């Protein structure tokens, strides 16, 4: 465990010990600290957040290609890159950003707007196209995505969304001629769309891009209409959170992994906790009743009321759910068809690229200080659907991202990584003082991270 200066930190009893400094672990640590808990965060890598973000180009090559690999000079100075291995943008309104504000992380992070929110589609003639996600009447009138008959219907629905307030019973009334009261708490999302007489392709586009719903279109029959409406209103409200928003998304400078781990360290230490990097543990310690009560490192034991750990610390308590492939592309241009966006979030619906699962793209450069001026760092992610045995990660990426690759060419460099997504075994999760947190998913939005972290903190409080 290196220098002995860390040993003093092990002499204190903590409310919680968190193992790892990924996005979920960092957020859990900050949430607990903001509630007055004394937290010990231990990261086995040399720097906090190193396994998920903040990598310069040399570190990225070492992580993906190998220890002897080095980046080409044409890519620029390695120190000017800060690569998020698992990038997550935030909606500028809603639970994700409010969580960061409430636990004190926000004040230690520098967020900037994402320039464009885009969606990919195949035109009726089979050619691909990229469009701005609808958020206003002007977007509806300009877009080529909507069938002509649906434009006035979507305009009418957007007008209703603008005036709807849950606390105002009168705002539940909808309809241009004959008003009807929409019982959003009892009707399904499918029934809500049926009221507006929208066509299937319009429903899919609004559900995927604006509502951010990842379930199947058939499952809209089970989704409460009020949840769909809340999702759509949140998307529209995000444009008004900060001045000059041209998309609903924000992203921190130097990437989420680096920014979140640094901010977490400040919050944890401000509440009497400690964050230590380069500290692999020997084992989790259990008391005579079988309850997790601490961790040991080089003969020292740190005690706590509970332990939070991810798959790399307690692999026996997880099962692999699926595999994720991520592509990291360095370009000298914005992705094609993307309006020369300085930064962007692009959704590629599965139905428009011959897949079962959506593809997610997040791109930026000097705007968020993740790449040198004149370079774009593009991260593409999805669930793997084809075979992987005997194949290089880059070959898998090129197959899974067949719809995306033409948008990136010519690329200065493309690297790929295949990683498993682990989920806690239900029977073993959150028992005997050990709370386990699963892997981050393939999406490029922060919502699921915030939701999973909040759920785990609630379980700790109830234990």
mmCIF file of N, CA and C in Angstrom, residues 391-436:
data_model
loop_
_atom_site.group_PDB
_atom_site.id
_atom_site.type_symbol
_atom_site.label_atom_id
_atom_site.label_comp_id
_atom_site.label_asym_id
_atom_site.label_seq_id
_atom_site.Cartn_x
_atom_site.Cartn_y
_atom_site.Cartn_z
ATOM 1 N N UNK A 391 -12.420 -12.013 -31.846
ATOM 2 C CA UNK A 391 -12.435 -10.750 -32.584
ATOM 3 C C UNK A 391 -11.783 -9.641 -31.768
ATOM 4 N N UNK A 392 -11.078 -8.751 -32.469
ATOM 5 C CA UNK A 392 -10.531 -7.565 -31.812
ATOM 6 C C UNK A 392 -11.667 -6.606 -31.462
ATOM 7 N N UNK A 393 -11.431 -5.806 -30.423
ATOM 8 C CA UNK A 393 -12.454 -4.844 -30.007
ATOM 9 C C UNK A 393 -12.799 -3.882 -31.132
ATOM 10 N N UNK A 394 -11.793 -3.459 -31.914
ATOM 11 C CA UNK A 394 -12.065 -2.515 -33.004
ATOM 12 C C UNK A 394 -12.898 -3.156 -34.101
ATOM 13 N N UNK A 395 -12.691 -4.436 -34.367
ATOM 14 C CA UNK A 395 -13.514 -5.121 -35.369
ATOM 15 C C UNK A 395 -14.955 -5.236 -34.897
ATOM 16 N N UNK A 396 -15.128 -5.502 -33.612
ATOM 17 C CA UNK A 396 -16.484 -5.565 -33.046
ATOM 18 C C UNK A 396 -17.156 -4.197 -33.157
ATOM 19 N N UNK A 397 -16.401 -3.146 -32.828
ATOM 20 C CA UNK A 397 -16.945 -1.791 -32.894
ATOM 21 C C UNK A 397 -17.375 -1.434 -34.309
ATOM 22 N N UNK A 398 -16.543 -1.756 -35.281
ATOM 23 C CA UNK A 398 -16.881 -1.418 -36.671
ATOM 24 C C UNK A 398 -18.137 -2.153 -37.123
ATOM 25 N N UNK A 399 -18.336 -3.369 -36.641
ATOM 26 C CA UNK A 399 -19.552 -4.113 -36.995
ATOM 27 C C UNK A 399 -20.778 -3.528 -36.306
ATOM 28 N N UNK A 400 -20.676 -3.299 -34.997
ATOM 29 C CA UNK A 400 -21.820 -2.794 -34.230
ATOM 30 C C UNK A 400 -22.165 -1.353 -34.598
ATOM 31 N N UNK A 401 -21.160 -0.583 -35.014
ATOM 32 C CA UNK A 401 -21.365 0.829 -35.313
ATOM 33 C C UNK A 401 -21.336 1.093 -36.828
ATOM 34 N N UNK A 402 -21.825 0.150 -37.595
ATOM 35 C CA UNK A 402 -21.790 0.294 -39.057
ATOM 36 C C UNK A 402 -22.500 1.562 -39.515
ATOM 37 N N UNK A 403 -23.539 1.972 -38.791
ATOM 38 C CA UNK A 403 -24.267 3.185 -39.171
ATOM 39 C C UNK A 403 -23.496 4.444 -38.816
ATOM 40 N N UNK A 404 -22.590 4.355 -37.830
ATOM 41 C CA UNK A 404 -21.892 5.538 -37.323
ATOM 42 C C UNK A 404 -20.593 5.810 -38.070
ATOM 43 N N UNK A 405 -19.891 4.761 -38.454
ATOM 44 C CA UNK A 405 -18.554 4.906 -39.043
ATOM 45 C C UNK A 405 -18.529 5.908 -40.204
ATOM 46 N N UNK A 406 -19.514 5.895 -41.138
ATOM 47 C CA UNK A 406 -19.476 6.895 -42.229
ATOM 48 C C UNK A 406 -19.531 8.337 -41.728
ATOM 49 N N UNK A 407 -20.109 8.583 -40.539
ATOM 50 C CA UNK A 407 -20.166 9.934 -40.002
ATOM 51 C C UNK A 407 -18.811 10.392 -39.469
ATOM 52 N N UNK A 408 -17.907 9.450 -39.219
ATOM 53 C CA UNK A 408 -16.627 9.756 -38.603
ATOM 54 C C UNK A 408 -15.482 9.864 -39.598
ATOM 55 N N UNK A 409 -15.628 9.312 -40.766
ATOM 56 C CA UNK A 409 -14.529 9.282 -41.737
ATOM 57 C C UNK A 409 -14.274 10.656 -42.352
ATOM 58 N N UNK A 410 -13.003 10.989 -42.597
ATOM 59 C CA UNK A 410 -11.811 10.233 -42.197
ATOM 60 C C UNK A 410 -11.469 10.510 -40.740
ATOM 61 N N UNK A 411 -11.194 9.472 -39.983
ATOM 62 C CA UNK A 411 -10.808 9.623 -38.582
ATOM 63 C C UNK A 411 -9.291 9.598 -38.465
ATOM 64 N N UNK A 412 -8.762 10.455 -37.610
ATOM 65 C CA UNK A 412 -7.316 10.430 -37.361
ATOM 66 C C UNK A 412 -6.912 9.163 -36.610
ATOM 67 N N UNK A 413 -7.779 8.723 -35.707
ATOM 68 C CA UNK A 413 -7.496 7.506 -34.951
ATOM 69 C C UNK A 413 -8.784 6.972 -34.363
ATOM 70 N N UNK A 414 -8.916 5.630 -34.340
ATOM 71 C CA UNK A 414 -10.051 4.987 -33.691
ATOM 72 C C UNK A 414 -9.532 3.877 -32.777
ATOM 73 N N UNK A 415 -9.965 3.904 -31.535
ATOM 74 C CA UNK A 415 -9.658 2.876 -30.550
ATOM 75 C C UNK A 415 -10.971 2.340 -29.999
ATOM 76 N N UNK A 416 -10.982 1.088 -29.583
ATOM 77 C CA UNK A 416 -12.227 0.495 -29.086
ATOM 78 C C UNK A 416 -11.957 -0.367 -27.865
ATOM 79 N N UNK A 417 -12.991 -0.516 -27.068
ATOM 80 C CA UNK A 417 -12.902 -1.292 -25.837
ATOM 81 C C UNK A 417 -14.201 -2.052 -25.633
ATOM 82 N N UNK A 418 -14.083 -3.317 -25.282
ATOM 83 C CA UNK A 418 -15.242 -4.144 -24.932
ATOM 84 C C UNK A 418 -15.208 -4.394 -23.436
ATOM 85 N N UNK A 419 -16.306 -4.076 -22.757
ATOM 86 C CA UNK A 419 -16.363 -4.240 -21.300
ATOM 87 C C UNK A 419 -17.666 -4.935 -20.918
ATOM 88 N N UNK A 420 -17.633 -5.767 -19.869
ATOM 89 C CA UNK A 420 -18.870 -6.386 -19.396
ATOM 90 C C UNK A 420 -19.673 -5.408 -18.558
ATOM 91 N N UNK A 421 -20.971 -5.564 -18.573
ATOM 92 C CA UNK A 421 -21.844 -4.798 -17.679
ATOM 93 C C UNK A 421 -22.353 -5.754 -16.619
ATOM 94 N N UNK A 422 -21.965 -5.477 -15.373
ATOM 95 C CA UNK A 422 -22.329 -6.343 -14.257
ATOM 96 C C UNK A 422 -23.498 -5.747 -13.470
ATOM 97 N N UNK A 423 -24.397 -6.622 -13.052
ATOM 98 C CA UNK A 423 -25.493 -6.222 -12.196
ATOM 99 C C UNK A 423 -25.480 -7.077 -10.932
ATOM 100 N N UNK A 424 -25.837 -6.495 -9.793
ATOM 101 C CA UNK A 424 -25.817 -7.272 -8.540
ATOM 102 C C UNK A 424 -26.774 -8.452 -8.602
ATOM 103 N N UNK A 425 -26.342 -9.581 -8.027
ATOM 104 C CA UNK A 425 -27.261 -10.694 -7.849
ATOM 105 C C UNK A 425 -28.298 -10.283 -6.809
ATOM 106 N N UNK A 426 -29.541 -10.427 -7.153
ATOM 107 C CA UNK A 426 -30.615 -9.900 -6.311
ATOM 108 C C UNK A 426 -30.560 -10.480 -4.900
ATOM 109 N N UNK A 427 -30.257 -11.742 -4.769
ATOM 110 C CA UNK A 427 -30.288 -12.386 -3.459
ATOM 111 C C UNK A 427 -29.160 -11.920 -2.551
ATOM 112 N N UNK A 428 -28.086 -11.366 -3.132
ATOM 113 C CA UNK A 428 -26.921 -10.999 -2.328
ATOM 114 C C UNK A 428 -26.766 -9.501 -2.115
ATOM 115 N N UNK A 429 -27.549 -8.709 -2.804
ATOM 116 C CA UNK A 429 -27.340 -7.257 -2.764
ATOM 117 C C UNK A 429 -27.784 -6.671 -1.434
ATOM 118 N N UNK A 430 -26.992 -5.725 -0.930
ATOM 119 C CA UNK A 430 -27.355 -4.898 0.225
ATOM 120 C C UNK A 430 -27.722 -5.719 1.459
ATOM 121 N N UNK A 431 -26.920 -6.746 1.780
ATOM 122 C CA UNK A 431 -27.158 -7.519 2.994
ATOM 123 C C UNK A 431 -25.887 -7.534 3.840
ATOM 124 N N UNK A 432 -26.072 -7.686 5.113
ATOM 125 C CA UNK A 432 -24.982 -7.832 6.072
ATOM 126 C C UNK A 432 -23.954 -6.706 5.962
ATOM 127 N N UNK A 433 -24.429 -5.492 5.795
ATOM 128 C CA UNK A 433 -23.552 -4.329 5.800
ATOM 129 C C UNK A 433 -22.764 -4.112 4.528
ATOM 130 N N UNK A 434 -22.967 -4.962 3.528
ATOM 131 C CA UNK A 434 -22.251 -4.824 2.258
ATOM 132 C C UNK A 434 -23.238 -4.418 1.173
ATOM 133 N N UNK A 435 -23.038 -3.247 0.603
ATOM 134 C CA UNK A 435 -23.927 -2.717 -0.435
ATOM 135 C C UNK A 435 -23.161 -2.679 -1.751
ATOM 136 N N UNK A 436 -23.695 -3.350 -2.752
ATOM 137 C CA UNK A 436 -22.973 -3.470 -4.017
ATOM 138 C C UNK A 436 -23.613 -2.587 -5.077
#
